[in-house]
mmCIF file of C-alpha atoms in Angstrom:
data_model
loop_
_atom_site.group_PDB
_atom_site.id
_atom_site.type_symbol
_atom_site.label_atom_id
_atom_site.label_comp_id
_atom_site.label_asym_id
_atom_site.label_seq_id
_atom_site.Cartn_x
_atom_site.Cartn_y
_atom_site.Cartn_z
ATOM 1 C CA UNK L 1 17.109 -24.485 68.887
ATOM 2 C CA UNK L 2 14.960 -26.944 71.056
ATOM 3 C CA UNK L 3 14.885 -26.062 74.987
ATOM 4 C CA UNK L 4 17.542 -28.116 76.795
ATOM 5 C CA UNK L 5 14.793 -30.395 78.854
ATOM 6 C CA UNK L 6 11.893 -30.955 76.440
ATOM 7 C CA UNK L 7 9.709 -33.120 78.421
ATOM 8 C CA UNK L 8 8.203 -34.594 74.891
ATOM 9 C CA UNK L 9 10.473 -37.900 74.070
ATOM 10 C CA UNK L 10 10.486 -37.156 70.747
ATOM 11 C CA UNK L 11 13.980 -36.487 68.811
ATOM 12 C CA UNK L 12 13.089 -34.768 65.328
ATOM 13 C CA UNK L 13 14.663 -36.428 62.551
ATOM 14 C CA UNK L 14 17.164 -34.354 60.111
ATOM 15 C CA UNK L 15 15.653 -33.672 57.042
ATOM 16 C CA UNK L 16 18.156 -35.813 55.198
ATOM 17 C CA UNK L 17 17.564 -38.660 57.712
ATOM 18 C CA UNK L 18 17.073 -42.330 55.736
ATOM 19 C CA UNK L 19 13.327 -43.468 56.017
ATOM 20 C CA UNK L 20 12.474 -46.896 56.269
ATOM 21 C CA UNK L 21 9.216 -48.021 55.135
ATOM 22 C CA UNK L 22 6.839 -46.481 52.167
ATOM 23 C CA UNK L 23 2.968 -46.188 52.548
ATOM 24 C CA UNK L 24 0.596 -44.743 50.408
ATOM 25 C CA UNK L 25 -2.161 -42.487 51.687
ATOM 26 C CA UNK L 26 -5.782 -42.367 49.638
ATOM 27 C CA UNK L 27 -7.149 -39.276 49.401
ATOM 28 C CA UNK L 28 -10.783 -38.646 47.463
ATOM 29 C CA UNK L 29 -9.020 -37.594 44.578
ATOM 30 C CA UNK L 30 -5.654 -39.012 44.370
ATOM 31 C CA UNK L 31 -2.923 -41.763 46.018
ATOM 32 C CA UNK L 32 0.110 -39.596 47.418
ATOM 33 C CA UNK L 33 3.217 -41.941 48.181
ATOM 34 C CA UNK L 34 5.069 -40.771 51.027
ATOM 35 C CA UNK L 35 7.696 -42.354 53.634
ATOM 36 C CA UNK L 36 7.062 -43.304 57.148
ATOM 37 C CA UNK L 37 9.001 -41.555 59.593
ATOM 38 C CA UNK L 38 11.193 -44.275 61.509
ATOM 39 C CA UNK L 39 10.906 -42.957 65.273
ATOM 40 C CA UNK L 40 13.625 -43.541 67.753
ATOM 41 C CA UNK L 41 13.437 -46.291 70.328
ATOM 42 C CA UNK L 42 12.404 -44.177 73.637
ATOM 43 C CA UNK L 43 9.922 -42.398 70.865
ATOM 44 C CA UNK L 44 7.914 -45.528 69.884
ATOM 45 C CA UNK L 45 6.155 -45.428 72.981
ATOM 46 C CA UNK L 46 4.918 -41.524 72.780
ATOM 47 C CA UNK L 47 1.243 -40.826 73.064
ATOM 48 C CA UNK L 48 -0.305 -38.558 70.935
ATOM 49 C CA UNK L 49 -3.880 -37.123 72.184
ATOM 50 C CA UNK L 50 -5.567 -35.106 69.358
ATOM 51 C CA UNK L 51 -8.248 -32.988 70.583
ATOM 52 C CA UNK L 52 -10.881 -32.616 68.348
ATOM 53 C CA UNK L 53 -9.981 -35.909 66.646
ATOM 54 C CA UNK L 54 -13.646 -36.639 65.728
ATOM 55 C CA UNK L 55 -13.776 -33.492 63.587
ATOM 56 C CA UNK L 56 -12.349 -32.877 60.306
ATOM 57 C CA UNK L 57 -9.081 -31.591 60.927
ATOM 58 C CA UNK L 58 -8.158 -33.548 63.698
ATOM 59 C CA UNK L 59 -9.506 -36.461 62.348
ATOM 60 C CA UNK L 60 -7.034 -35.969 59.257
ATOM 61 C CA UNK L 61 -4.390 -35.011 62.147
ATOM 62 C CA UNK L 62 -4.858 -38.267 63.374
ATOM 63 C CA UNK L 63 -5.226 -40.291 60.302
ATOM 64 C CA UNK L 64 -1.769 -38.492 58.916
ATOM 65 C CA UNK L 65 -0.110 -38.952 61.985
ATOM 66 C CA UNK L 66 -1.047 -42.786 62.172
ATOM 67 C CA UNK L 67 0.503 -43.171 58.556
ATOM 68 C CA UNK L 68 3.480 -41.409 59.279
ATOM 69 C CA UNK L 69 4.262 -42.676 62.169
ATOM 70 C CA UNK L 70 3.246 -45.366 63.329
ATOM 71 C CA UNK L 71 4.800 -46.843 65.786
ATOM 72 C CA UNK L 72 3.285 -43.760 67.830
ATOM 73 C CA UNK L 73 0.208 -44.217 70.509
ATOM 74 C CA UNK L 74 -2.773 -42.261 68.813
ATOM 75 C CA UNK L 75 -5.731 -41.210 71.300
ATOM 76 C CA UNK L 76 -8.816 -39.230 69.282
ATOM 77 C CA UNK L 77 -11.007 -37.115 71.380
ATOM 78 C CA UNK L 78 -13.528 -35.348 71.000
ATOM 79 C CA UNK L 79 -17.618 -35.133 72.342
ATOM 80 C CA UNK L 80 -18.608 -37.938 70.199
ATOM 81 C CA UNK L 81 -18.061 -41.462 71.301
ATOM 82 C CA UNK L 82 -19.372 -43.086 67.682
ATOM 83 C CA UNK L 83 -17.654 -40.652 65.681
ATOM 84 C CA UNK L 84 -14.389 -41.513 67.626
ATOM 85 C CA UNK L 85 -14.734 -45.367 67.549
ATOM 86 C CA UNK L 86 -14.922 -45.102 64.222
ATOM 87 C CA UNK L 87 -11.855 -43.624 63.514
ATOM 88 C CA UNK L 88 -9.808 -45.654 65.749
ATOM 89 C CA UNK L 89 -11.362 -48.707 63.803
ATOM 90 C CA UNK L 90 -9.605 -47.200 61.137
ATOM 91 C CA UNK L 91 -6.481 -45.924 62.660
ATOM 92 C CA UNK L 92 -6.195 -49.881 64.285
ATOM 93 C CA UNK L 93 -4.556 -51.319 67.308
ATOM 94 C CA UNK L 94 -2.169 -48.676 68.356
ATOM 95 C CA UNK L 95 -5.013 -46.519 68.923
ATOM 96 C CA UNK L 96 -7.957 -45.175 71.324
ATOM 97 C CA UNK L 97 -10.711 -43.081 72.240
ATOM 98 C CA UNK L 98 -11.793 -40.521 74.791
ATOM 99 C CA UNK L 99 -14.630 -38.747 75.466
ATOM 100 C CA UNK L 100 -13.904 -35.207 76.631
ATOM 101 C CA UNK L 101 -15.390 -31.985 77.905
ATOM 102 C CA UNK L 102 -13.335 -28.957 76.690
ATOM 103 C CA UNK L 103 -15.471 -26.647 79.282
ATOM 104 C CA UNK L 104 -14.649 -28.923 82.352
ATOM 105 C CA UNK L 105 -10.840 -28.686 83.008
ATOM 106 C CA UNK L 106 -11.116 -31.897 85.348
ATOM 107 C CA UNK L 107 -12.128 -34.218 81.833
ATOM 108 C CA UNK L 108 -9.131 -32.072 79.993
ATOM 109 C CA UNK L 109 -6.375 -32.999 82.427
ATOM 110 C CA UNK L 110 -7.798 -36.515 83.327
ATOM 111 C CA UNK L 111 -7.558 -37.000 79.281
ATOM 112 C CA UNK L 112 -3.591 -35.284 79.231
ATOM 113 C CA UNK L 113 -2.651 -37.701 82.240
ATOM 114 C CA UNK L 114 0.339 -39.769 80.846
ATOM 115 C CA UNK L 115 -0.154 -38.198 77.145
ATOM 116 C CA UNK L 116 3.731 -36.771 75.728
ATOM 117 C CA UNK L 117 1.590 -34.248 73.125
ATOM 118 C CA UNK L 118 -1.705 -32.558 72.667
ATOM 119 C CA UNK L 119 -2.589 -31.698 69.598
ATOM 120 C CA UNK L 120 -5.656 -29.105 69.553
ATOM 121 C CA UNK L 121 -7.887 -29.074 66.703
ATOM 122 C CA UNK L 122 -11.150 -28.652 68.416
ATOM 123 C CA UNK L 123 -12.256 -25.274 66.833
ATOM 124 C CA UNK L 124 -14.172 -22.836 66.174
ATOM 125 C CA UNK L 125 -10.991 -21.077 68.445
ATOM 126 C CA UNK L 126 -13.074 -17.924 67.248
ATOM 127 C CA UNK L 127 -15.342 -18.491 70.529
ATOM 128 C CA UNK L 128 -13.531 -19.318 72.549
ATOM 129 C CA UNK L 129 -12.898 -17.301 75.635
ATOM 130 C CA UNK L 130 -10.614 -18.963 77.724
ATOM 131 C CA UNK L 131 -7.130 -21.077 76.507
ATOM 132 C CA UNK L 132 -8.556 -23.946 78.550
ATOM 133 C CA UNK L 133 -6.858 -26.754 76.659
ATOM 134 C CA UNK L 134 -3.674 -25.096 77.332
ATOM 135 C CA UNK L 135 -3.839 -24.238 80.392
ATOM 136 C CA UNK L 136 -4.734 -27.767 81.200
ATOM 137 C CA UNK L 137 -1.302 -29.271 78.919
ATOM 138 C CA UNK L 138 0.514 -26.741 81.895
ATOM 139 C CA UNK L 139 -0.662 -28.024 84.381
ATOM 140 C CA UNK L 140 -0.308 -31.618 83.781
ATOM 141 C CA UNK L 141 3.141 -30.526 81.916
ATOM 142 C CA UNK L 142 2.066 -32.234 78.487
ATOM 143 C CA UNK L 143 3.615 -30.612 75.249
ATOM 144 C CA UNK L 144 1.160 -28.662 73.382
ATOM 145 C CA UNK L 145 0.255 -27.531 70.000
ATOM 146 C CA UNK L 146 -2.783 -25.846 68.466
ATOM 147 C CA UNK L 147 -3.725 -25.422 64.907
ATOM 148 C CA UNK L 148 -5.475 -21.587 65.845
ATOM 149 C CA UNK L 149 -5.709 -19.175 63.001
ATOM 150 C CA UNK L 150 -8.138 -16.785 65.322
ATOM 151 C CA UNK L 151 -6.045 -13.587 66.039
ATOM 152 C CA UNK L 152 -7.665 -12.739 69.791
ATOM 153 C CA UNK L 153 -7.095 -16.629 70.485
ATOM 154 C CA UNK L 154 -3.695 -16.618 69.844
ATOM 155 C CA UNK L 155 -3.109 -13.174 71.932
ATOM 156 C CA UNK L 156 -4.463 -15.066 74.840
ATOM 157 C CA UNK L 157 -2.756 -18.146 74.600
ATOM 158 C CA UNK L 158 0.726 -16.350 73.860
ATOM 159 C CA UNK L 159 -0.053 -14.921 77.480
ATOM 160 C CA UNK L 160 0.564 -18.185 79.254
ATOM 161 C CA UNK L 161 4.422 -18.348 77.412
ATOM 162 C CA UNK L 162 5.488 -17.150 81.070
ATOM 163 C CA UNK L 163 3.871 -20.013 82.662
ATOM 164 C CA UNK L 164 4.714 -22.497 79.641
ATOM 165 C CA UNK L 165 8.100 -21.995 80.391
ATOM 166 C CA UNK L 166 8.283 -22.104 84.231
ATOM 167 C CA UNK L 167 6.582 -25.308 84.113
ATOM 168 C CA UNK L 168 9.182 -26.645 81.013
ATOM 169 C CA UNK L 169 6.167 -27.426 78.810
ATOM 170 C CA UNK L 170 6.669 -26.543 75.063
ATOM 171 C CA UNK L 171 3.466 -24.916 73.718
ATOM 172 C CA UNK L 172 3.305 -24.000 69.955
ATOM 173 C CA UNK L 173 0.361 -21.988 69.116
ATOM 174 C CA UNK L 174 -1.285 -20.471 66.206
ATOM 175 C CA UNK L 175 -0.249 -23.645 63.974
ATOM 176 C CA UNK L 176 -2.749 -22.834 61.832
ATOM 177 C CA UNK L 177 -4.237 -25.109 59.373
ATOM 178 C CA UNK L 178 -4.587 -22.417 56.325
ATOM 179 C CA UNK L 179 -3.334 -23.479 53.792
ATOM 180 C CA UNK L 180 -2.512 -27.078 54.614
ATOM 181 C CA UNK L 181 -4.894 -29.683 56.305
ATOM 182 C CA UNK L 182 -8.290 -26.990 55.729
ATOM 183 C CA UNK L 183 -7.987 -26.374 52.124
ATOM 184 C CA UNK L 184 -7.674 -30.409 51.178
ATOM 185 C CA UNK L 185 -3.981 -30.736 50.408
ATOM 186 C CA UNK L 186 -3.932 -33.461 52.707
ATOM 187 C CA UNK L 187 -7.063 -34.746 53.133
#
């Protein structure tokens, strides 16, 4: 059951909920056919910041989440500006870039400042030592989720669930991306 002030205006659709509008998705080896996801009124505005967008997984984060839902406010970020422009040629209009420094927490809560979710794919979460992303979605209360698979990551950031929850900020971690977006099922 969702927390009774979720901060996020997003309202999840039941699974049996009518879609509107079909896309199809190219992938390297094959076109998948899939339904857009027709997002409330006070949801169309949401804006999505994926961390790590420039990379491979968040760039297919961003990509999927452009197709799916479209109507939704897409920023990529990442360390490199060219890389990033060139997705958001590709993702179009309702899109952005910024550049951002994951080991200066001024440039991670400047880039969460009127963002509704975080999405952090900016890995290897194997060396990293601090949950500085999440930390930084606290204290600018931005909705978080991480796609960690890194077992001493995910002990660290599962420390700040005290903090998440005084502050009313839901914070998924330990998504994972094994075995969906990594292993090509998506991509």
């Amino acid at each position: 059951m969702a927390p009774a002030a979720v901060p996020l205006n997003i309202k999840w659709l039941p699974l049996n909920s009518k879609l509107k509008a079909k896309s199809q998705l190219q992938t390297s080896s094959r076109n998948i056919e899939f339904e857009r996801v027709q997002l409330p009124e006070k949801t169309r505005n949401s804006t999505v910041l994926v961390l790590g967008g420039t990379g491979r997984v968040g760039g297919s984060t961003a990509i999927a989440l452009s197709n799916l839902c479209p109507d939704l406010r897409i920023l990529v970020a990442g360390r490199n500006r060219e890389k990033g422009e060139a997705l958001v040629a590709k993702l179009g209009g309702n899109s952005g870039f910024s550049q951002v420094d994951l080991n200066d927490q001024d440039s991670l809560q400047t880039a969460l400042q009127d963002v509704d979710l975080v999405v952090h794919t900016a890995g290897p979460f194997q060396q990293a030592e601090k949950c500085s992303v999440l930390e930084a979605a606290i204290n600018t209360k931005t909705a978080y989720v991480d796609v960690c698979d890194d077992t001493s990551y995910a002990a660290r950031a599962k420390s700040f669930m005290s903090r998440a929850l005084a502050a009313n900020v839901p914070a998924i971690t330990t998504g994972g991306i094994y075995p969906g977006v990594s292993n090509g099922a998506y991509c």
